[in-house]
Amino acid sequence: AVDWRGCGASLRDRFTAKDAESAEEWFVQGFEGWRSQHPHQAKHLQHFVLMAHSLGALIATRYTFQHPERVDQLILASPCGVPDAPPPPDNLPLRWRVVRYLWGKGFTPHAITRWLGPLG
């Protein structure tokens, strides 16, 4: 099993995506980078069965489209996807406008928890 990039025991690379497409690409490149930079593990991952659950299925599907030579079978367990975000309402309260602004600048709950270190 492989953790999502930035979760579990994986590296905490800076999340730089600004939209859904670039976020998907960030995760795909993280997985391919891990696969290709770890020769001991990668030798077993030249061709493999890829199974993903929930939102991971979206990333696995994109990976499979980009690297069909690597994925022998794709198994999607309870897959889901996220449609384009609706435009924010004009009357959004100030606190939610601040949250949206900070989120756009990379201040996610995960980032804040990592920043807190041992306090988080």
Short mmCIF file of N, CA and C in Angstrom, two decimals:
data_model
loop_
_atom_site.label_atom_id
_atom_site.label_comp_id
_atom_site.label_asym_id
_atom_site.label_seq_id
_atom_site.Cartn_x
_atom_site.Cartn_y
_atom_site.Cartn_z
N ALA A 1 0.84 -1.18 0.00
CA ALA A 1 0.00 0.00 0.00
C ALA A 1 0.88 1.25 0.00
N VAL A 2 0.46 2.24 -0.71
CA VAL A 2 1.20 3.49 -0.82
C VAL A 2 0.32 4.62 -0.28
N ASP A 3 0.89 5.45 0.58
CA ASP A 3 0.16 6.60 1.10
C ASP A 3 0.04 7.68 0.03
N TRP A 4 -1.01 8.46 0.12
CA TRP A 4 -1.12 9.64 -0.72
C TRP A 4 0.06 10.56 -0.41
N ARG A 5 0.50 11.26 -1.38
CA ARG A 5 1.57 12.24 -1.20
C ARG A 5 1.12 13.27 -0.15
N GLY A 6 1.96 13.45 0.88
CA GLY A 6 1.64 14.40 1.94
C GLY A 6 0.83 13.81 3.08
N CYS A 7 0.51 12.52 3.02
CA CYS A 7 -0.28 11.88 4.07
C CYS A 7 0.46 10.65 4.60
N GLY A 8 0.08 10.21 5.78
CA GLY A 8 0.68 9.01 6.35
C GLY A 8 2.18 9.15 6.49
N ALA A 9 2.92 8.17 5.99
CA ALA A 9 4.38 8.17 6.10
C ALA A 9 5.07 8.74 4.86
N SER A 10 4.32 9.34 3.96
CA SER A 10 4.92 9.88 2.73
C SER A 10 5.57 11.24 3.00
N LEU A 11 6.34 11.70 2.01
CA LEU A 11 6.99 13.00 2.13
C LEU A 11 5.97 14.12 2.18
N ARG A 12 6.36 15.21 2.77
CA ARG A 12 5.49 16.37 2.91
C ARG A 12 5.93 17.47 1.93
N ASP A 13 5.87 17.15 0.64
CA ASP A 13 6.22 18.14 -0.38
C ASP A 13 5.23 19.30 -0.34
N ARG A 14 5.70 20.46 -0.74
CA ARG A 14 4.83 21.64 -0.78
C ARG A 14 3.76 21.45 -1.85
N PHE A 15 2.52 21.65 -1.46
CA PHE A 15 1.39 21.53 -2.39
C PHE A 15 1.26 22.85 -3.14
N THR A 16 1.45 22.81 -4.45
CA THR A 16 1.48 24.03 -5.24
C THR A 16 0.33 24.13 -6.24
N ALA A 17 -0.56 23.15 -6.25
CA ALA A 17 -1.65 23.15 -7.23
C ALA A 17 -2.62 24.29 -6.97
N LYS A 18 -3.16 24.84 -8.05
CA LYS A 18 -4.12 25.95 -7.95
C LYS A 18 -5.50 25.58 -8.47
N ASP A 19 -5.62 24.40 -9.07
CA ASP A 19 -6.92 23.96 -9.57
C ASP A 19 -6.96 22.43 -9.52
N ALA A 20 -8.11 21.87 -9.82
CA ALA A 20 -8.30 20.42 -9.71
C ALA A 20 -7.36 19.65 -10.63
N GLU A 21 -7.20 20.12 -11.86
CA GLU A 21 -6.34 19.41 -12.81
C GLU A 21 -4.89 19.39 -12.36
N SER A 22 -4.38 20.52 -11.88
CA SER A 22 -2.99 20.55 -11.43
C SER A 22 -2.82 19.76 -10.12
N ALA A 23 -3.87 19.68 -9.30
CA ALA A 23 -3.80 18.86 -8.08
C ALA A 23 -3.69 17.38 -8.45
N GLU A 24 -4.51 16.94 -9.40
CA GLU A 24 -4.42 15.55 -9.86
C GLU A 24 -3.02 15.26 -10.39
N GLU A 25 -2.51 16.17 -11.20
CA GLU A 25 -1.18 15.99 -11.79
C GLU A 25 -0.11 15.93 -10.70
N TRP A 26 -0.24 16.74 -9.65
CA TRP A 26 0.72 16.75 -8.55
C TRP A 26 0.78 15.38 -7.89
N PHE A 27 -0.38 14.76 -7.66
CA PHE A 27 -0.41 13.43 -7.05
C PHE A 27 0.15 12.37 -7.99
N VAL A 28 -0.21 12.45 -9.27
CA VAL A 28 0.27 11.48 -10.25
C VAL A 28 1.79 11.54 -10.35
N GLN A 29 2.33 12.75 -10.45
CA GLN A 29 3.78 12.90 -10.56
C GLN A 29 4.48 12.44 -9.29
N GLY A 30 3.85 12.64 -8.14
CA GLY A 30 4.43 12.16 -6.90
C GLY A 30 4.55 10.64 -6.88
N PHE A 31 3.52 9.96 -7.32
CA PHE A 31 3.56 8.50 -7.36
C PHE A 31 4.59 8.02 -8.37
N GLU A 32 4.59 8.59 -9.56
CA GLU A 32 5.55 8.17 -10.59
C GLU A 32 6.97 8.50 -10.14
N GLY A 33 7.16 9.63 -9.49
CA GLY A 33 8.48 9.98 -8.99
C GLY A 33 8.97 8.98 -7.96
N TRP A 34 8.08 8.60 -7.03
CA TRP A 34 8.44 7.58 -6.04
C TRP A 34 8.77 6.27 -6.73
N ARG A 35 7.93 5.86 -7.68
CA ARG A 35 8.12 4.59 -8.36
C ARG A 35 9.45 4.55 -9.10
N SER A 36 9.81 5.64 -9.76
CA SER A 36 11.02 5.64 -10.59
C SER A 36 12.30 5.95 -9.80
N GLN A 37 12.21 6.56 -8.63
CA GLN A 37 13.40 6.95 -7.88
C GLN A 37 13.81 5.93 -6.81
N HIS A 38 13.06 4.90 -6.64
CA HIS A 38 13.39 3.87 -5.65
C HIS A 38 13.60 2.55 -6.37
N PRO A 39 14.84 2.32 -6.83
CA PRO A 39 15.09 1.15 -7.69
C PRO A 39 14.72 -0.19 -7.05
N HIS A 40 14.90 -0.32 -5.73
CA HIS A 40 14.57 -1.60 -5.11
C HIS A 40 13.08 -1.90 -5.22
N GLN A 41 12.25 -0.90 -4.92
CA GLN A 41 10.81 -1.09 -5.03
C GLN A 41 10.37 -1.04 -6.50
N ALA A 42 10.98 -0.13 -7.27
CA ALA A 42 10.54 0.09 -8.65
C ALA A 42 10.75 -1.13 -9.54
N LYS A 43 11.76 -1.95 -9.23
CA LYS A 43 11.97 -3.13 -10.08
C LYS A 43 10.76 -4.06 -10.03
N HIS A 44 10.01 -4.00 -8.95
CA HIS A 44 8.80 -4.80 -8.84
C HIS A 44 7.58 -4.06 -9.37
N LEU A 45 7.77 -2.81 -9.78
CA LEU A 45 6.65 -1.99 -10.23
C LEU A 45 6.79 -1.56 -11.68
N GLN A 46 7.39 -2.40 -12.51
CA GLN A 46 7.43 -2.10 -13.94
C GLN A 46 6.06 -2.33 -14.57
N HIS A 47 5.39 -3.37 -14.12
CA HIS A 47 4.01 -3.69 -14.52
C HIS A 47 3.30 -4.12 -13.24
N PHE A 48 2.14 -3.57 -12.98
CA PHE A 48 1.47 -3.89 -11.73
C PHE A 48 -0.03 -3.71 -11.85
N VAL A 49 -0.73 -4.29 -10.88
CA VAL A 49 -2.17 -4.09 -10.73
C VAL A 49 -2.33 -2.92 -9.76
N LEU A 50 -3.07 -1.92 -10.18
CA LEU A 50 -3.27 -0.73 -9.35
C LEU A 50 -4.69 -0.73 -8.82
N MET A 51 -4.81 -0.69 -7.50
CA MET A 51 -6.12 -0.65 -6.87
C MET A 51 -6.22 0.63 -6.06
N ALA A 52 -7.33 1.33 -6.16
CA ALA A 52 -7.49 2.58 -5.44
C ALA A 52 -8.93 2.70 -4.94
N HIS A 53 -9.06 3.44 -3.84
CA HIS A 53 -10.35 3.61 -3.19
C HIS A 53 -10.72 5.08 -3.14
N SER A 54 -12.00 5.37 -3.28
CA SER A 54 -12.56 6.69 -3.09
C SER A 54 -11.86 7.71 -4.00
N LEU A 55 -11.39 8.80 -3.42
CA LEU A 55 -10.76 9.84 -4.23
C LEU A 55 -9.45 9.36 -4.85
N GLY A 56 -8.80 8.39 -4.21
CA GLY A 56 -7.59 7.80 -4.78
C GLY A 56 -7.85 7.19 -6.14
N ALA A 57 -9.09 6.76 -6.37
CA ALA A 57 -9.46 6.18 -7.66
C ALA A 57 -9.33 7.22 -8.78
N LEU A 58 -9.63 8.46 -8.47
CA LEU A 58 -9.48 9.53 -9.45
C LEU A 58 -8.02 9.67 -9.86
N ILE A 59 -7.12 9.66 -8.87
CA ILE A 59 -5.68 9.78 -9.13
C ILE A 59 -5.18 8.54 -9.87
N ALA A 60 -5.62 7.36 -9.45
CA ALA A 60 -5.18 6.13 -10.11
C ALA A 60 -5.64 6.08 -11.56
N THR A 61 -6.84 6.56 -11.84
CA THR A 61 -7.33 6.58 -13.21
C THR A 61 -6.48 7.50 -14.07
N ARG A 62 -6.16 8.67 -13.55
CA ARG A 62 -5.31 9.59 -14.30
C ARG A 62 -3.93 8.99 -14.52
N TYR A 63 -3.37 8.35 -13.48
CA TYR A 63 -2.07 7.70 -13.61
C TYR A 63 -2.13 6.65 -14.72
N THR A 64 -3.18 5.86 -14.74
CA THR A 64 -3.32 4.80 -15.74
C THR A 64 -3.39 5.37 -17.15
N PHE A 65 -4.10 6.48 -17.33
CA PHE A 65 -4.15 7.11 -18.65
C PHE A 65 -2.78 7.62 -19.07
N GLN A 66 -2.01 8.14 -18.12
CA GLN A 66 -0.69 8.68 -18.45
C GLN A 66 0.38 7.61 -18.60
N HIS A 67 0.22 6.49 -17.92
CA HIS A 67 1.23 5.43 -17.93
C HIS A 67 0.59 4.06 -18.19
N PRO A 68 -0.08 3.89 -19.32
CA PRO A 68 -0.76 2.61 -19.57
C PRO A 68 0.20 1.44 -19.70
N GLU A 69 1.46 1.72 -20.02
CA GLU A 69 2.45 0.65 -20.16
C GLU A 69 2.81 0.02 -18.81
N ARG A 70 2.49 0.67 -17.72
CA ARG A 70 2.83 0.18 -16.38
C ARG A 70 1.67 -0.57 -15.71
N VAL A 71 0.45 -0.16 -15.99
CA VAL A 71 -0.71 -0.70 -15.26
C VAL A 71 -1.34 -1.85 -16.05
N ASP A 72 -1.23 -3.06 -15.48
CA ASP A 72 -1.83 -4.22 -16.12
C ASP A 72 -3.33 -4.26 -15.89
N GLN A 73 -3.76 -3.92 -14.68
CA GLN A 73 -5.19 -3.87 -14.35
C GLN A 73 -5.41 -2.69 -13.41
N LEU A 74 -6.55 -2.06 -13.57
CA LEU A 74 -6.95 -0.97 -12.68
C LEU A 74 -8.22 -1.40 -11.96
N ILE A 75 -8.17 -1.41 -10.63
CA ILE A 75 -9.32 -1.79 -9.82
C ILE A 75 -9.75 -0.55 -9.03
N LEU A 76 -10.99 -0.13 -9.23
CA LEU A 76 -11.52 1.04 -8.53
C LEU A 76 -12.54 0.58 -7.49
N ALA A 77 -12.22 0.78 -6.22
CA ALA A 77 -13.10 0.37 -5.13
C ALA A 77 -13.84 1.60 -4.61
N SER A 78 -15.14 1.63 -4.81
CA SER A 78 -15.97 2.74 -4.37
C SER A 78 -15.40 4.08 -4.84
N PRO A 79 -15.21 4.23 -6.17
CA PRO A 79 -14.59 5.45 -6.69
C PRO A 79 -15.49 6.67 -6.57
N CYS A 80 -14.87 7.80 -6.46
CA CYS A 80 -15.62 9.06 -6.49
C CYS A 80 -14.77 10.10 -7.20
N GLY A 81 -15.41 11.14 -7.64
CA GLY A 81 -14.72 12.23 -8.28
C GLY A 81 -15.29 13.55 -7.79
N VAL A 82 -14.58 14.59 -8.03
CA VAL A 82 -15.02 15.90 -7.60
C VAL A 82 -15.25 16.76 -8.83
N PRO A 83 -16.49 17.22 -9.03
CA PRO A 83 -16.74 18.07 -10.20
C PRO A 83 -16.12 19.45 -9.99
N ASP A 84 -16.15 20.25 -11.03
CA ASP A 84 -15.65 21.62 -10.91
C ASP A 84 -16.40 22.32 -9.78
N ALA A 85 -15.66 23.12 -9.04
CA ALA A 85 -16.26 23.84 -7.92
C ALA A 85 -17.22 24.91 -8.45
N PRO A 86 -18.35 25.06 -7.81
CA PRO A 86 -19.27 26.12 -8.23
C PRO A 86 -18.69 27.48 -7.85
N PRO A 87 -19.11 28.51 -8.52
CA PRO A 87 -18.61 29.83 -8.14
C PRO A 87 -19.09 30.19 -6.73
N PRO A 88 -18.25 30.92 -5.99
CA PRO A 88 -18.68 31.28 -4.62
C PRO A 88 -19.85 32.25 -4.68
N PRO A 89 -20.75 32.15 -3.71
CA PRO A 89 -21.87 33.09 -3.69
C PRO A 89 -21.37 34.51 -3.43
N ASP A 90 -22.12 35.47 -3.91
CA ASP A 90 -21.74 36.88 -3.74
C ASP A 90 -21.79 37.31 -2.28
N ASN A 91 -22.63 36.67 -1.51
CA ASN A 91 -22.83 37.10 -0.12
C ASN A 91 -22.11 36.19 0.89
N LEU A 92 -20.96 35.64 0.50
CA LEU A 92 -20.20 34.76 1.37
C LEU A 92 -19.73 35.55 2.59
N PRO A 93 -19.96 35.02 3.82
CA PRO A 93 -19.51 35.72 5.02
C PRO A 93 -17.99 35.92 5.02
N LEU A 94 -17.53 36.94 5.70
CA LEU A 94 -16.11 37.30 5.73
C LEU A 94 -15.24 36.13 6.15
N ARG A 95 -15.63 35.39 7.18
CA ARG A 95 -14.79 34.28 7.66
C ARG A 95 -14.56 33.25 6.57
N TRP A 96 -15.58 32.99 5.73
CA TRP A 96 -15.41 32.01 4.66
C TRP A 96 -14.60 32.57 3.51
N ARG A 97 -14.68 33.87 3.28
CA ARG A 97 -13.81 34.48 2.27
C ARG A 97 -12.35 34.39 2.70
N VAL A 98 -12.10 34.58 4.01
CA VAL A 98 -10.74 34.45 4.53
C VAL A 98 -10.26 33.01 4.39
N VAL A 99 -11.11 32.04 4.74
CA VAL A 99 -10.74 30.63 4.60
C VAL A 99 -10.42 30.31 3.14
N ARG A 100 -11.26 30.75 2.21
CA ARG A 100 -11.00 30.49 0.79
C ARG A 100 -9.69 31.12 0.34
N TYR A 101 -9.40 32.32 0.81
CA TYR A 101 -8.17 33.00 0.45
C TYR A 101 -6.96 32.22 0.97
N LEU A 102 -7.00 31.84 2.25
CA LEU A 102 -5.89 31.11 2.84
C LEU A 102 -5.69 29.75 2.18
N TRP A 103 -6.80 29.07 1.88
CA TRP A 103 -6.72 27.78 1.20
C TRP A 103 -6.02 27.95 -0.15
N GLY A 104 -6.36 29.00 -0.88
CA GLY A 104 -5.73 29.28 -2.16
C GLY A 104 -4.25 29.57 -2.05
N LYS A 105 -3.81 30.01 -0.89
CA LYS A 105 -2.39 30.30 -0.65
C LYS A 105 -1.64 29.10 -0.06
N GLY A 106 -2.33 27.96 0.07
CA GLY A 106 -1.69 26.74 0.55
C GLY A 106 -1.80 26.47 2.03
N PHE A 107 -2.60 27.26 2.75
CA PHE A 107 -2.81 27.04 4.18
C PHE A 107 -3.95 26.05 4.38
N THR A 108 -3.63 24.77 4.23
CA THR A 108 -4.62 23.71 4.41
C THR A 108 -4.54 23.19 5.85
N PRO A 109 -5.54 22.45 6.32
CA PRO A 109 -5.44 21.87 7.66
C PRO A 109 -4.18 21.01 7.84
N HIS A 110 -3.81 20.23 6.81
CA HIS A 110 -2.59 19.42 6.90
C HIS A 110 -1.36 20.31 7.04
N ALA A 111 -1.29 21.38 6.25
CA ALA A 111 -0.13 22.27 6.30
C ALA A 111 -0.01 22.94 7.67
N ILE A 112 -1.14 23.36 8.22
CA ILE A 112 -1.12 24.02 9.52
C ILE A 112 -0.70 23.03 10.61
N THR A 113 -1.20 21.81 10.55
CA THR A 113 -0.82 20.78 11.53
C THR A 113 0.67 20.48 11.44
N ARG A 114 1.20 20.35 10.20
CA ARG A 114 2.63 20.11 10.05
C ARG A 114 3.43 21.30 10.58
N TRP A 115 2.96 22.52 10.37
CA TRP A 115 3.64 23.71 10.83
C TRP A 115 3.72 23.73 12.36
N LEU A 116 2.66 23.24 13.01
CA LEU A 116 2.63 23.21 14.47
C LEU A 116 3.62 22.21 15.05
N GLY A 117 4.05 21.25 14.23
CA GLY A 117 5.03 20.26 14.66
C GLY A 117 4.53 19.44 15.84
N PRO A 118 5.32 19.40 16.91
CA PRO A 118 4.93 18.57 18.05
C PRO A 118 3.66 19.04 18.74
N LEU A 119 3.27 20.29 18.51
CA LEU A 119 2.04 20.78 19.11
C LEU A 119 0.81 20.29 18.37
N GLY A 120 1.00 19.86 17.09
CA GLY A 120 -0.12 19.49 16.23
C GLY A 120 -0.59 18.14 16.39
#
